[in-house]
mmCIF file of C-alpha atoms in Angstrom:
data_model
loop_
_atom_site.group_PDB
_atom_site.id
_atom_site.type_symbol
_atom_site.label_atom_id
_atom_site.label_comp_id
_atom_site.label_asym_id
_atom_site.label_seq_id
_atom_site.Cartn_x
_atom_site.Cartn_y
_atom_site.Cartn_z
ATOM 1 C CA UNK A 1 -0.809 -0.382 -15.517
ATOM 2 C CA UNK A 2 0.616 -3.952 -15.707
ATOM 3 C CA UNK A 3 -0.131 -5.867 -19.254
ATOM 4 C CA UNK A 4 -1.757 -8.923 -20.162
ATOM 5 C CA UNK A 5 0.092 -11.631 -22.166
ATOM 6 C CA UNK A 6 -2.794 -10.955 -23.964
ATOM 7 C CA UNK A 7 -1.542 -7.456 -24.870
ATOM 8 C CA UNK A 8 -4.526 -5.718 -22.891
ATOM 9 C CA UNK A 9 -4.033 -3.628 -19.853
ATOM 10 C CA UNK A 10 -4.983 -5.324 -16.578
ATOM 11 C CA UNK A 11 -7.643 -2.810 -16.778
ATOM 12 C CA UNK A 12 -9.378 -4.034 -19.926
ATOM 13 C CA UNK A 13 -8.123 -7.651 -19.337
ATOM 14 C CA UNK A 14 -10.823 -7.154 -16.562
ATOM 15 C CA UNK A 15 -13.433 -5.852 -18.508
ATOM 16 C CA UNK A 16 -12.973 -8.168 -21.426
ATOM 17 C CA UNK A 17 -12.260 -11.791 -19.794
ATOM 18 C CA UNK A 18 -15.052 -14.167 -18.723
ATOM 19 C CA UNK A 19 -17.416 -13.871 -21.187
ATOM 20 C CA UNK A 20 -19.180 -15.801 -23.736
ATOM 21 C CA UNK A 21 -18.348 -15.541 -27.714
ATOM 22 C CA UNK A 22 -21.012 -17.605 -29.465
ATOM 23 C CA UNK A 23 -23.612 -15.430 -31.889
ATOM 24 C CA UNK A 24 -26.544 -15.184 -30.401
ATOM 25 C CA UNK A 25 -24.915 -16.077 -26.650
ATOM 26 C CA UNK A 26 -25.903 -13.328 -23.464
ATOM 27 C CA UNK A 27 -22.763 -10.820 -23.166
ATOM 28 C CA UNK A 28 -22.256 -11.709 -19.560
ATOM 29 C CA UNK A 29 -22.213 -15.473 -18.542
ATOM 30 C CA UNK A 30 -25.542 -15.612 -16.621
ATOM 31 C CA UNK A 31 -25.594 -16.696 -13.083
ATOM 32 C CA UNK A 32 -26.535 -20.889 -13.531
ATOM 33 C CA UNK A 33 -27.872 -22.335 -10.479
ATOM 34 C CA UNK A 34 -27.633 -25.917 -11.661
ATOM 35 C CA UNK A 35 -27.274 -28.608 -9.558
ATOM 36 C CA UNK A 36 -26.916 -31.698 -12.160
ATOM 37 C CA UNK A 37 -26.705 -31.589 -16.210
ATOM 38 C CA UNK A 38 -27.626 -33.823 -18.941
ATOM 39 C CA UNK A 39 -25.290 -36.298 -19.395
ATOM 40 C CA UNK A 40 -23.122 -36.684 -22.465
ATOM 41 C CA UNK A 41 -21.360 -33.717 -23.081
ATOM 42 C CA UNK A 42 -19.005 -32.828 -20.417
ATOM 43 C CA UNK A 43 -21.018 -32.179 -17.238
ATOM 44 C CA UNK A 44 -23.042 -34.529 -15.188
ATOM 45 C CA UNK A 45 -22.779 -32.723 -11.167
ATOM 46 C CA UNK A 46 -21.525 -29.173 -10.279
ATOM 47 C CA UNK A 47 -19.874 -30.107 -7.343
ATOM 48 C CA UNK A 48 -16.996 -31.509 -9.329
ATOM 49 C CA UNK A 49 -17.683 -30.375 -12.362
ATOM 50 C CA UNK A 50 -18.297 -26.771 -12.125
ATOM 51 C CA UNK A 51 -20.533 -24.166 -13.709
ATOM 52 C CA UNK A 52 -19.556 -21.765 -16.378
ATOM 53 C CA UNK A 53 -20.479 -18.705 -13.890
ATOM 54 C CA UNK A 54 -17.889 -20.147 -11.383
ATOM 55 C CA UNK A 55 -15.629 -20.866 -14.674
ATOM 56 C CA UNK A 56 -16.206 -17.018 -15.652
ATOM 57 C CA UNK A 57 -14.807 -15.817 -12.128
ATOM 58 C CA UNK A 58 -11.713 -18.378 -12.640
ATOM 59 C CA UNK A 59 -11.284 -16.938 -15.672
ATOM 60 C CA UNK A 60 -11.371 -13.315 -14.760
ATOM 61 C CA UNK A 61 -9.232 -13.903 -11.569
ATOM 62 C CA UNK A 62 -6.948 -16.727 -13.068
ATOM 63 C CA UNK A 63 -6.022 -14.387 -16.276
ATOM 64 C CA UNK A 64 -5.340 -11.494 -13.702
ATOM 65 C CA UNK A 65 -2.495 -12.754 -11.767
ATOM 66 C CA UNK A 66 -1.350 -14.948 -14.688
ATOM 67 C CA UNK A 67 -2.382 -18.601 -13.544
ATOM 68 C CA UNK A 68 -4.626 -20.884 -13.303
ATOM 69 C CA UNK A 69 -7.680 -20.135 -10.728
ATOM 70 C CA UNK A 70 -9.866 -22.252 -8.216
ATOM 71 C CA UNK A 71 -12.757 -20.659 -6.974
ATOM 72 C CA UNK A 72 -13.838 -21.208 -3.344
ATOM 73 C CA UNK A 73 -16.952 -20.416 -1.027
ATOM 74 C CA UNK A 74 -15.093 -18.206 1.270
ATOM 75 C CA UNK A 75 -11.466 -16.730 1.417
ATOM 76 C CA UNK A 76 -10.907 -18.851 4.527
ATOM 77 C CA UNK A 77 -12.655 -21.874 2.196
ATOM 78 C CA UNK A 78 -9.450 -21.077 0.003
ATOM 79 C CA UNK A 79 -7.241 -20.625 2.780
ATOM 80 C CA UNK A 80 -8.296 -24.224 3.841
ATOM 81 C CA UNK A 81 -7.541 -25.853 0.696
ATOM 82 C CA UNK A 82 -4.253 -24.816 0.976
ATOM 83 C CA UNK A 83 -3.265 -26.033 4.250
ATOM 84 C CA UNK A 84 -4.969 -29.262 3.057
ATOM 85 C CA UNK A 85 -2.145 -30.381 0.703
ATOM 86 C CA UNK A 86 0.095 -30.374 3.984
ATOM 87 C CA UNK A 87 1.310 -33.778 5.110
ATOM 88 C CA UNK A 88 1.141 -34.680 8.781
ATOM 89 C CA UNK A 89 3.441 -33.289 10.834
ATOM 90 C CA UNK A 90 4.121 -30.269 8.397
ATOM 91 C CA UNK A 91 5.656 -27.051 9.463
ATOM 92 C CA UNK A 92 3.785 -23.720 8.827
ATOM 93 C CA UNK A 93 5.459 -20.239 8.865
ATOM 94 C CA UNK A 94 3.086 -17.515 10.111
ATOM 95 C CA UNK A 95 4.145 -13.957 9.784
ATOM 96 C CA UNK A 96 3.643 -12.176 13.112
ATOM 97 C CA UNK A 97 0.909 -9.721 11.673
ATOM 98 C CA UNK A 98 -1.595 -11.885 10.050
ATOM 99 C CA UNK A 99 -5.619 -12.128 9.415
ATOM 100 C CA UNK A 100 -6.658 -13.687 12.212
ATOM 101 C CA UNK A 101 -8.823 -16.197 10.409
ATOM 102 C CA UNK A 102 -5.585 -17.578 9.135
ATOM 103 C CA UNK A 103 -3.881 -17.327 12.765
ATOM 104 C CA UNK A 104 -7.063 -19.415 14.401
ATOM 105 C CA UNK A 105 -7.161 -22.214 11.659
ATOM 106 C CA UNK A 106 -3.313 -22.576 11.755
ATOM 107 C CA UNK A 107 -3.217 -22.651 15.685
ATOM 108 C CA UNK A 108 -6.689 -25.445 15.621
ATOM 109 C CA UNK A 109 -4.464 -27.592 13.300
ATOM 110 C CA UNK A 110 -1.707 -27.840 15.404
ATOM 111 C CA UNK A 111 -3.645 -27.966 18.636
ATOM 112 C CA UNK A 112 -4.698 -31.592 16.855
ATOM 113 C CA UNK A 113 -1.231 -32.407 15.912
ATOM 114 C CA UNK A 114 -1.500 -31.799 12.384
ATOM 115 C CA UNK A 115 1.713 -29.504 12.061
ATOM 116 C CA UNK A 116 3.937 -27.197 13.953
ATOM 117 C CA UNK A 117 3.606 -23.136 13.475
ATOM 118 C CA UNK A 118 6.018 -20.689 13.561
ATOM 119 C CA UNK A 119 5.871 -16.782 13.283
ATOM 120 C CA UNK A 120 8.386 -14.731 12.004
ATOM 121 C CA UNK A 121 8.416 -11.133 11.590
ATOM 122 C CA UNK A 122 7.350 -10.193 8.155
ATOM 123 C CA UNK A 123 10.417 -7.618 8.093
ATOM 124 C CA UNK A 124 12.730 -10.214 8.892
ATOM 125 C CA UNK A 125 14.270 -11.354 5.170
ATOM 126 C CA UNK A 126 16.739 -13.513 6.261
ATOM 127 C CA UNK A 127 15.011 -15.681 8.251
ATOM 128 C CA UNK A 128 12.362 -16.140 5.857
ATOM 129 C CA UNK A 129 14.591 -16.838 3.593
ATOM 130 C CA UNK A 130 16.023 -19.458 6.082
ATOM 131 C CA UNK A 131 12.289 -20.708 6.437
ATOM 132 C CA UNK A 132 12.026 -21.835 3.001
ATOM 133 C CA UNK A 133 14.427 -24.344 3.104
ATOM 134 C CA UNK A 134 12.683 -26.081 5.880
ATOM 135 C CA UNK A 135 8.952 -25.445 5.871
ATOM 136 C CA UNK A 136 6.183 -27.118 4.133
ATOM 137 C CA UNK A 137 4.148 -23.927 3.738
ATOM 138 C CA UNK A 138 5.500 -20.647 3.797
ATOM 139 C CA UNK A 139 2.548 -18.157 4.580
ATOM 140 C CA UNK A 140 3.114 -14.588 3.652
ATOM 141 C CA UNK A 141 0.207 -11.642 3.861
ATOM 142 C CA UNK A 142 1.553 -8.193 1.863
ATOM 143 C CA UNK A 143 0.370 -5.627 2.885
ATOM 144 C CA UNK A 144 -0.246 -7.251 6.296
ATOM 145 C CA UNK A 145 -3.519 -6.836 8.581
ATOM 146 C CA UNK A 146 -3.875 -4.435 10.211
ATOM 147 C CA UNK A 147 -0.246 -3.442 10.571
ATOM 148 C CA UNK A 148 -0.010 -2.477 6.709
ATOM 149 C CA UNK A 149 3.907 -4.036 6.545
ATOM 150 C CA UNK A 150 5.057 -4.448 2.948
ATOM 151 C CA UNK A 151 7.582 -8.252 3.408
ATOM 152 C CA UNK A 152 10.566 -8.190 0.633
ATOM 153 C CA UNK A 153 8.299 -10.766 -1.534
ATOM 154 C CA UNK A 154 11.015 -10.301 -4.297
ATOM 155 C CA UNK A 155 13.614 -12.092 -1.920
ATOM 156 C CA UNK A 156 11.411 -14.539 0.090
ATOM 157 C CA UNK A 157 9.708 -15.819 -3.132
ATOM 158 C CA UNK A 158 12.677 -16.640 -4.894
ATOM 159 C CA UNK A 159 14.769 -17.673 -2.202
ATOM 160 C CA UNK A 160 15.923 -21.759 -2.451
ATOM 161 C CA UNK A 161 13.278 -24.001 -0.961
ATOM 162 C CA UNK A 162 12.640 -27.021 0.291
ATOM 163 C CA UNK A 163 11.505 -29.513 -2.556
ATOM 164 C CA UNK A 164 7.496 -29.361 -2.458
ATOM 165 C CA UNK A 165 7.498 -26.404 -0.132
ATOM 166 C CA UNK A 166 4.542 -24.463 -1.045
ATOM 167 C CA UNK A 167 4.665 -20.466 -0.772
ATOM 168 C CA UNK A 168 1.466 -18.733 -0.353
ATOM 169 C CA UNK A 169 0.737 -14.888 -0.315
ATOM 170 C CA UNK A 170 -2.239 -13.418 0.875
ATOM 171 C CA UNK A 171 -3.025 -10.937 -1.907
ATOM 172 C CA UNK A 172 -5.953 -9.216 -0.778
ATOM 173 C CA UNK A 173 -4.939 -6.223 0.303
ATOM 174 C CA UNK A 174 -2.630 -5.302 -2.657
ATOM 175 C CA UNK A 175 -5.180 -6.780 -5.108
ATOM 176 C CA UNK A 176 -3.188 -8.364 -8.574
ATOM 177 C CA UNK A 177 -4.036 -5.113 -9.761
ATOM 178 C CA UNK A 178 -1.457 -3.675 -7.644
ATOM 179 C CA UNK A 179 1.190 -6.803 -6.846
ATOM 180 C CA UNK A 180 1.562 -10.293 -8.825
ATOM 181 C CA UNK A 181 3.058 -12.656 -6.464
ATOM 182 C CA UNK A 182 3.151 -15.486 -9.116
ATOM 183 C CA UNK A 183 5.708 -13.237 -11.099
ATOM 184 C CA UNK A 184 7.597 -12.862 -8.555
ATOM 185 C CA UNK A 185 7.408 -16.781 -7.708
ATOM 186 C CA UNK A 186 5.183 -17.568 -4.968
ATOM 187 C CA UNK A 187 3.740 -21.052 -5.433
ATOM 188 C CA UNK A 188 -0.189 -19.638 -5.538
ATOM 189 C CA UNK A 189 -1.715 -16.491 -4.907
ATOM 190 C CA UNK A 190 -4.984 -16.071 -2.425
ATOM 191 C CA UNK A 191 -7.678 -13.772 -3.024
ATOM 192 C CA UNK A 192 -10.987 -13.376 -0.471
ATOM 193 C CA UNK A 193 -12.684 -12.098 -3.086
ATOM 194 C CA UNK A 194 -15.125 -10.931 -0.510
ATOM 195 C CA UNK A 195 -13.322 -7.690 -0.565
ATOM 196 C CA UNK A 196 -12.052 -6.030 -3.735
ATOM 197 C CA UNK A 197 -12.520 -8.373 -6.160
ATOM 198 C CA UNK A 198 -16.501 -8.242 -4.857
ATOM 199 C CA UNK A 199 -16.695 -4.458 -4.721
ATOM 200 C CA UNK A 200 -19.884 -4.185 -3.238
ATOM 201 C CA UNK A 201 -20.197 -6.124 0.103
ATOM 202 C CA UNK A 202 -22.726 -8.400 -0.922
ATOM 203 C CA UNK A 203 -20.789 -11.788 -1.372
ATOM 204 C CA UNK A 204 -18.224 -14.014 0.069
ATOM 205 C CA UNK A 205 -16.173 -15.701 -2.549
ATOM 206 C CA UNK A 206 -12.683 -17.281 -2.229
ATOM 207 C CA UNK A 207 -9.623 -17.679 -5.050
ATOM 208 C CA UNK A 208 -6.611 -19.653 -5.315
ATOM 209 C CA UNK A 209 -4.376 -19.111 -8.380
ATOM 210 C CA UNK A 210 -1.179 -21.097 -8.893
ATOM 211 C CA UNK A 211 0.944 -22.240 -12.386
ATOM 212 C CA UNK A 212 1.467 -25.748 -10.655
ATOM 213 C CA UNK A 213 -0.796 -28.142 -12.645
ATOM 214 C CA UNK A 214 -0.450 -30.447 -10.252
ATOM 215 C CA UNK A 215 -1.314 -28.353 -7.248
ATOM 216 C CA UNK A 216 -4.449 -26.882 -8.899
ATOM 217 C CA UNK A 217 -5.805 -30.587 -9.535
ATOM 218 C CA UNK A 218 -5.366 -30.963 -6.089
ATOM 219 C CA UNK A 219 -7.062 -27.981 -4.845
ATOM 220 C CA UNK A 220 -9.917 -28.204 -7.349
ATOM 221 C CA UNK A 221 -10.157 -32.025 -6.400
ATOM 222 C CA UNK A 222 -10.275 -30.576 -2.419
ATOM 223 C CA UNK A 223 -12.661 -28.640 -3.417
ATOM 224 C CA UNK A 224 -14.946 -30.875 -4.846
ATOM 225 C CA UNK A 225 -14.512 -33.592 -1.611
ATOM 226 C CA UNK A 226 -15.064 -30.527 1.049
ATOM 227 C CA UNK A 227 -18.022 -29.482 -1.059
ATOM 228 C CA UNK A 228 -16.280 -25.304 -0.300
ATOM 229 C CA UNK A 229 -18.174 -25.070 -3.729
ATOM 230 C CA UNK A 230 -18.872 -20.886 -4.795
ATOM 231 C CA UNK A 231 -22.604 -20.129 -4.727
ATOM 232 C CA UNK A 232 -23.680 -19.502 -8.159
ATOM 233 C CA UNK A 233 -24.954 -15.540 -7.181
ATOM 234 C CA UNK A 234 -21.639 -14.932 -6.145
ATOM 235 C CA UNK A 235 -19.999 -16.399 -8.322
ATOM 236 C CA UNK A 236 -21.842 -13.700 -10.664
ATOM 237 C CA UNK A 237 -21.079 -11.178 -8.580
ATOM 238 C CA UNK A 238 -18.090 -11.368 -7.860
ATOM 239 C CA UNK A 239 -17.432 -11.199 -11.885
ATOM 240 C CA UNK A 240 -19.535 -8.146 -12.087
ATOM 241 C CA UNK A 241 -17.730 -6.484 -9.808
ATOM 242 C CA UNK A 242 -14.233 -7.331 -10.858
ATOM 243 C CA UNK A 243 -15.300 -5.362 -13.826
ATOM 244 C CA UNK A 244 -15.013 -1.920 -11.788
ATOM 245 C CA UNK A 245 -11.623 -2.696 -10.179
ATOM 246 C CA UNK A 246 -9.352 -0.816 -11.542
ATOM 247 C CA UNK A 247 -11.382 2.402 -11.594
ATOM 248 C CA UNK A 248 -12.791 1.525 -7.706
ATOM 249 C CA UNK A 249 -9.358 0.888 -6.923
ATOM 250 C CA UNK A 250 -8.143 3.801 -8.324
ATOM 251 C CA UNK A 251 -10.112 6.012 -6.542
ATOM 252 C CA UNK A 252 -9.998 4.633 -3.187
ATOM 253 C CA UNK A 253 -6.246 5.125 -3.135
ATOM 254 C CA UNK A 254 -6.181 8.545 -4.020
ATOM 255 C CA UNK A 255 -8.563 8.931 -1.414
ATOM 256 C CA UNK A 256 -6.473 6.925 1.422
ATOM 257 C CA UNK A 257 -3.322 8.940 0.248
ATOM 258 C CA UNK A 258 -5.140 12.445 1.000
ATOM 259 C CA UNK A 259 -7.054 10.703 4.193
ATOM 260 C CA UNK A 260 -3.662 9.394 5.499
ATOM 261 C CA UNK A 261 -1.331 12.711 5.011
ATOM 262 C CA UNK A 262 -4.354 14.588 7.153
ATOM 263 C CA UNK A 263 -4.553 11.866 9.750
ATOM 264 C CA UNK A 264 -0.862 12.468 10.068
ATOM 265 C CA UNK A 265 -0.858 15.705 10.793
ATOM 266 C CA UNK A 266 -4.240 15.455 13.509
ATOM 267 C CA UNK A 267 -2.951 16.898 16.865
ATOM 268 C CA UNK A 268 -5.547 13.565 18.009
ATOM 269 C CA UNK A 269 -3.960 11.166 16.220
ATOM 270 C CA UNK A 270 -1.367 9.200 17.958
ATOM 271 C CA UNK A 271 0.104 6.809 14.911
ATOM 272 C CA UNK A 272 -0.824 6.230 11.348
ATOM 273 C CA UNK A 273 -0.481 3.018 9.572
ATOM 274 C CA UNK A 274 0.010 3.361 5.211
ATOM 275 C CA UNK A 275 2.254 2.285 3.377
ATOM 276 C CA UNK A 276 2.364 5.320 1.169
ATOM 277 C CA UNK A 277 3.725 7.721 4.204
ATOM 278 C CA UNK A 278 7.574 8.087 4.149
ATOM 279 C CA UNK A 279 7.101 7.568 7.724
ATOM 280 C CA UNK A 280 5.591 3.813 7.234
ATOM 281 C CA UNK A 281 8.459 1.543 8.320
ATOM 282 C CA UNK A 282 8.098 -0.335 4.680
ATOM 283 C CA UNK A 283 7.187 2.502 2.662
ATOM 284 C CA UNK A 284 10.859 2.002 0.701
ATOM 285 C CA UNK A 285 9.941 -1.373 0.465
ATOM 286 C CA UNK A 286 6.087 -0.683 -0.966
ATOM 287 C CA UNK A 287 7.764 1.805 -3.340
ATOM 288 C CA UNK A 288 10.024 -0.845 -4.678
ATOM 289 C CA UNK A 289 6.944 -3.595 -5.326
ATOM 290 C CA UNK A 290 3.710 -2.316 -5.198
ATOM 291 C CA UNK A 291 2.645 -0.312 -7.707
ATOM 292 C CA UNK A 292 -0.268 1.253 -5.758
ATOM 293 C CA UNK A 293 0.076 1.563 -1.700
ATOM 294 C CA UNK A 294 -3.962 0.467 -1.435
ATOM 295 C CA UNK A 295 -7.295 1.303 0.312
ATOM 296 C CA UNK A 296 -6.114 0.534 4.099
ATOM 297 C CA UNK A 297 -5.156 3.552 6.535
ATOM 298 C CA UNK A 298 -4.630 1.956 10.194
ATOM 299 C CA UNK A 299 -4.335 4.609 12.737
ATOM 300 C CA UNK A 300 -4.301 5.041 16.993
ATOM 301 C CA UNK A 301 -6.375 8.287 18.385
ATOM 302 C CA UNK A 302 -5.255 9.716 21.407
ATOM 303 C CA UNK A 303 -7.336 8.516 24.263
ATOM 304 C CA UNK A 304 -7.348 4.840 23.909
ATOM 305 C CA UNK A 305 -10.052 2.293 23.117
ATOM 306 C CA UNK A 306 -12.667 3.909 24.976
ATOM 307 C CA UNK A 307 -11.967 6.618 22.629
ATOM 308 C CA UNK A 308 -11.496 4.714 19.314
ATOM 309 C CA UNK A 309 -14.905 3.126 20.498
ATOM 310 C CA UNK A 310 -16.293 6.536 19.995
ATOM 311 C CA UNK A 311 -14.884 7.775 17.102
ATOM 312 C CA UNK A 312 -17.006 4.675 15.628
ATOM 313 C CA UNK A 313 -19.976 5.579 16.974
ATOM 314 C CA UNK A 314 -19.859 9.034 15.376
ATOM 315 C CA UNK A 315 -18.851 8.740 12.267
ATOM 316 C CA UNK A 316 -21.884 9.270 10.111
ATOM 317 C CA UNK A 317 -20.561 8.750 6.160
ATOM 318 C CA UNK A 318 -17.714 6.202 7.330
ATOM 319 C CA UNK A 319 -19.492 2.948 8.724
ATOM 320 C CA UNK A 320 -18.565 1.020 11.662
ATOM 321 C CA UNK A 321 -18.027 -1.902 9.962
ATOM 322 C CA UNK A 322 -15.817 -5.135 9.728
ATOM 323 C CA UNK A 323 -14.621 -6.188 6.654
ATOM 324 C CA UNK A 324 -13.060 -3.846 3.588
ATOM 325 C CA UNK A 325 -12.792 -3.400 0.430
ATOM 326 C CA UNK A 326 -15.806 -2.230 -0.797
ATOM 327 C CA UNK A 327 -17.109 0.876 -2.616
ATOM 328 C CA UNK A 328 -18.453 2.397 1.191
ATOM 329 C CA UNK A 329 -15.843 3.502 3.599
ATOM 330 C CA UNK A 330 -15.651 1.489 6.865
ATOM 331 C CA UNK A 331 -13.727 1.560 10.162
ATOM 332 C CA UNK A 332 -13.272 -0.795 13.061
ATOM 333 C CA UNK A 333 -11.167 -0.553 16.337
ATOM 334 C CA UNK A 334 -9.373 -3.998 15.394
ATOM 335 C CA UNK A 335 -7.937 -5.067 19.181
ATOM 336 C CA UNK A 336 -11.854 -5.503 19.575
ATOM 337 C CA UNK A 337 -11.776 -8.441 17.517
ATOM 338 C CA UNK A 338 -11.181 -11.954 19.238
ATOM 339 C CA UNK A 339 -7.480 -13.164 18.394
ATOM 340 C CA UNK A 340 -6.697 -9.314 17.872
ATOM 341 C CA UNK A 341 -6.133 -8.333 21.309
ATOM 342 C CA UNK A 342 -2.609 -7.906 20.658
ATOM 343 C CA UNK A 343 -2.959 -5.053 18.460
ATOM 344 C CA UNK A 344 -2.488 -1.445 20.167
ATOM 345 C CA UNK A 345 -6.273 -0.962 21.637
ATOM 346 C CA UNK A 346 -6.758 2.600 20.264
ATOM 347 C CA UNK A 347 -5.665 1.063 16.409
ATOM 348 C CA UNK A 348 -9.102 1.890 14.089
ATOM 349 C CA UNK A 349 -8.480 0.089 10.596
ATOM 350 C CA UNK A 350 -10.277 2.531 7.935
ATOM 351 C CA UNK A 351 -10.837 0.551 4.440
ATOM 352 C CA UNK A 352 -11.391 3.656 2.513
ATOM 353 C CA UNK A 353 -14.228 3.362 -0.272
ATOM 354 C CA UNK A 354 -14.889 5.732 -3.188
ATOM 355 C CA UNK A 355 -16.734 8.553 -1.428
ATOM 356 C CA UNK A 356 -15.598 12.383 -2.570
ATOM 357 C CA UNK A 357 -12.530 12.821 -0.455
ATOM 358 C CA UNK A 358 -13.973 16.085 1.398
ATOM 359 C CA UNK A 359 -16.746 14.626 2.859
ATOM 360 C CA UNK A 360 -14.934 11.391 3.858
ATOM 361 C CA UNK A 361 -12.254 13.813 5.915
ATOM 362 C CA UNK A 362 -15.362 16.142 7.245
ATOM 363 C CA UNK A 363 -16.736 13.095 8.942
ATOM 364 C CA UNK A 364 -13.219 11.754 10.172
ATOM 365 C CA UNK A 365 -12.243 14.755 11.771
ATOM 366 C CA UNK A 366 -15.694 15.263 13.405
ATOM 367 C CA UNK A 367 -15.480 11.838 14.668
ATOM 368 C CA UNK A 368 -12.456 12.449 16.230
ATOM 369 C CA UNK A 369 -12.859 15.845 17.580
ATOM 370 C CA UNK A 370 -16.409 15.200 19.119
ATOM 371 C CA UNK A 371 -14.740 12.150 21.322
ATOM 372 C CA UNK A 372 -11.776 13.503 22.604
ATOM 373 C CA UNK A 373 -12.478 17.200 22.489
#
């Protein structure tokens, strides 16, 4: 595993960061839900002056992917922020798999004239790398969702750009834990740390991390005037659970590897989506930079989404579930979702959790076999 400049593994960098040193202090920075503080020393209102349980999480997050952290109220809170430093009439650079909450606040923005988007396709290098030199933001999601394509973020990120061009990547699927897109020189790094950071299902929580002073004044400064503030519970959470990463992580993707290698081999299984598989168009690509291939299996089941309708209503361990990321398995036919109906219908995104790998397969295959059979 990855060091810390600190010398700690990214493991114990988790375990250790974010917490208070003075004698007589609680271990774990308390959850503070403080609206207002006495003034002279520092603090006077939350809003733009923070609390040390959101500063924990910045902390914790910021010192994973090696920057400077923002926290946010949502990952689309964070996402916001970001397309807030665009000037009018900015160009934005989709790729052509993307989270749809991304797709649907890019598309309302220009609807109103506030810039132009483009998609590209996330395996097409060059003309990213032709997109930098002309767009304001460069958005890049690796892994994408649901379509689990690895981009060449070595090449895009460093490729020349236009002067204040900012390049995001969406790293929520990889986790820092398993890709640092600062390192490789993307201009901030988003987290919804809703999903892995969280753990547990139980939050929503947003990060931005970026090494540009500048740029995080701004985004903390948007997030004071928005008010996209973290709620102090979640803030705490989402600490506490950032503690278990690496070992949740770890888990889940030997889990997914075992889960995907049986799905590809199903005589009901049409197509399976992970970039681990020598048969995932990017897997060369996710060997080269990712140093785990993640949680997310996206397959198609013969029958089509009728079928993969079923296969959700049966599954007894596995929920039917949006979302991912969490400690529980969960699986959702994705072309169900609005601004997904693109997708192949019979695709069922499974965010694999930290179940014993048996029973997760038992209640797969039974799915499966029960609806089609």
């Amino acid at each position: 595993m990855e060091q810390h400049p600190s010398g700690l593994k990214l493991a114990s960098w988790l375990v250790a960061a974010g917490r208070t040193v003075d004698p007589g202090a609680s271990l774990n920075v308390p959850p503070i839900p403080a609206s207002n503080f006495i003034l002279g020393q520092g603090r006077s209102y939350a809003r733009g002056d923070s609390t040390p349980t959101w500063e924990a999480l910045e902390e914790v997050i910021g010192g994973l992917e090696a920057g400077k952290a923002v926290a946010f109220a949502s990952g689309m809170a964070a996402v916001a922020a970001i397309f807030d430093q665009l000037p009018s009439g900015a160009r934005v650079v989709l790729p052509d798999d993307c989270y749809q909450g991304v797709v649907g606040l890019a598309m309302a923005g220009a609807a109103r004239g506030r810039w132009s988007v483009q998609r590209i396709a996330l395996t097409d290098t060059a003309a990213w790398q032709q997109a930098c030199t002309e767009a304001d933001l460069i958005w890049l999601e690796s892994p994408s969702n649901p379509l689990l394509t690895v981009a060449d973020l070595d090449v895009i990120c460093a490729a020349p750009r236009k002067p204040g061009t900012i390049v995001a990547v969406d790293n929520t699927f990889a986790t820092p834990l398993n890709q640092q897109p600062l390192e490789l020189g993307a201009t901030v790094s988003v987290q919804s740390a809703t999903k892995f950071i969280g753990g547990h299902s139980d939050l929503l929580a947003g990060v931005v991390t970026t090494r540009d002073e500048a740029l995080w004044q701004q985004l903390h400064q948007t997030r004071t005037l928005a008010g996209a503030i973290p709620g102090t519970l979640e803030a705490f959470l989402a600490v506490r659970g950032a503690r278990t990463l690496a070992l949740r992580l770890e888990r889940a993707q030997y889990n997914a590897m075992i889960l995907a290698q049986r799905l590809l081999e199903h005589p009901l299984v049409t197509c399976v989506r992970y970039p681990g598989l020598p048969s995932h168009p990017t897997h060369t690509t996710a060997k080269r930079l990712l140093k785990g291939f993640g949680t997310i299996i996206s397959f198609d089941v013969a029958g089509g989404a009728a079928t993969a309708d079923a296969v959700c209503r049966h599954v007894r361990l596995i929920r039917h579930a949006t979302s991912l990321g969490a400690v529980e398995s969960t699986m959702e036919r994705r072309a169900a979702v609005a601004g997904q109906e693109h997708l192949p219908p019979s695709l069922l995104r499974l965010s694999v959790g930290i179940e014993d790998v048996h029973d997760l397969w038992n209640d797969l295959d039974a799915a499966i076999r029960a609806t089609i059979t």
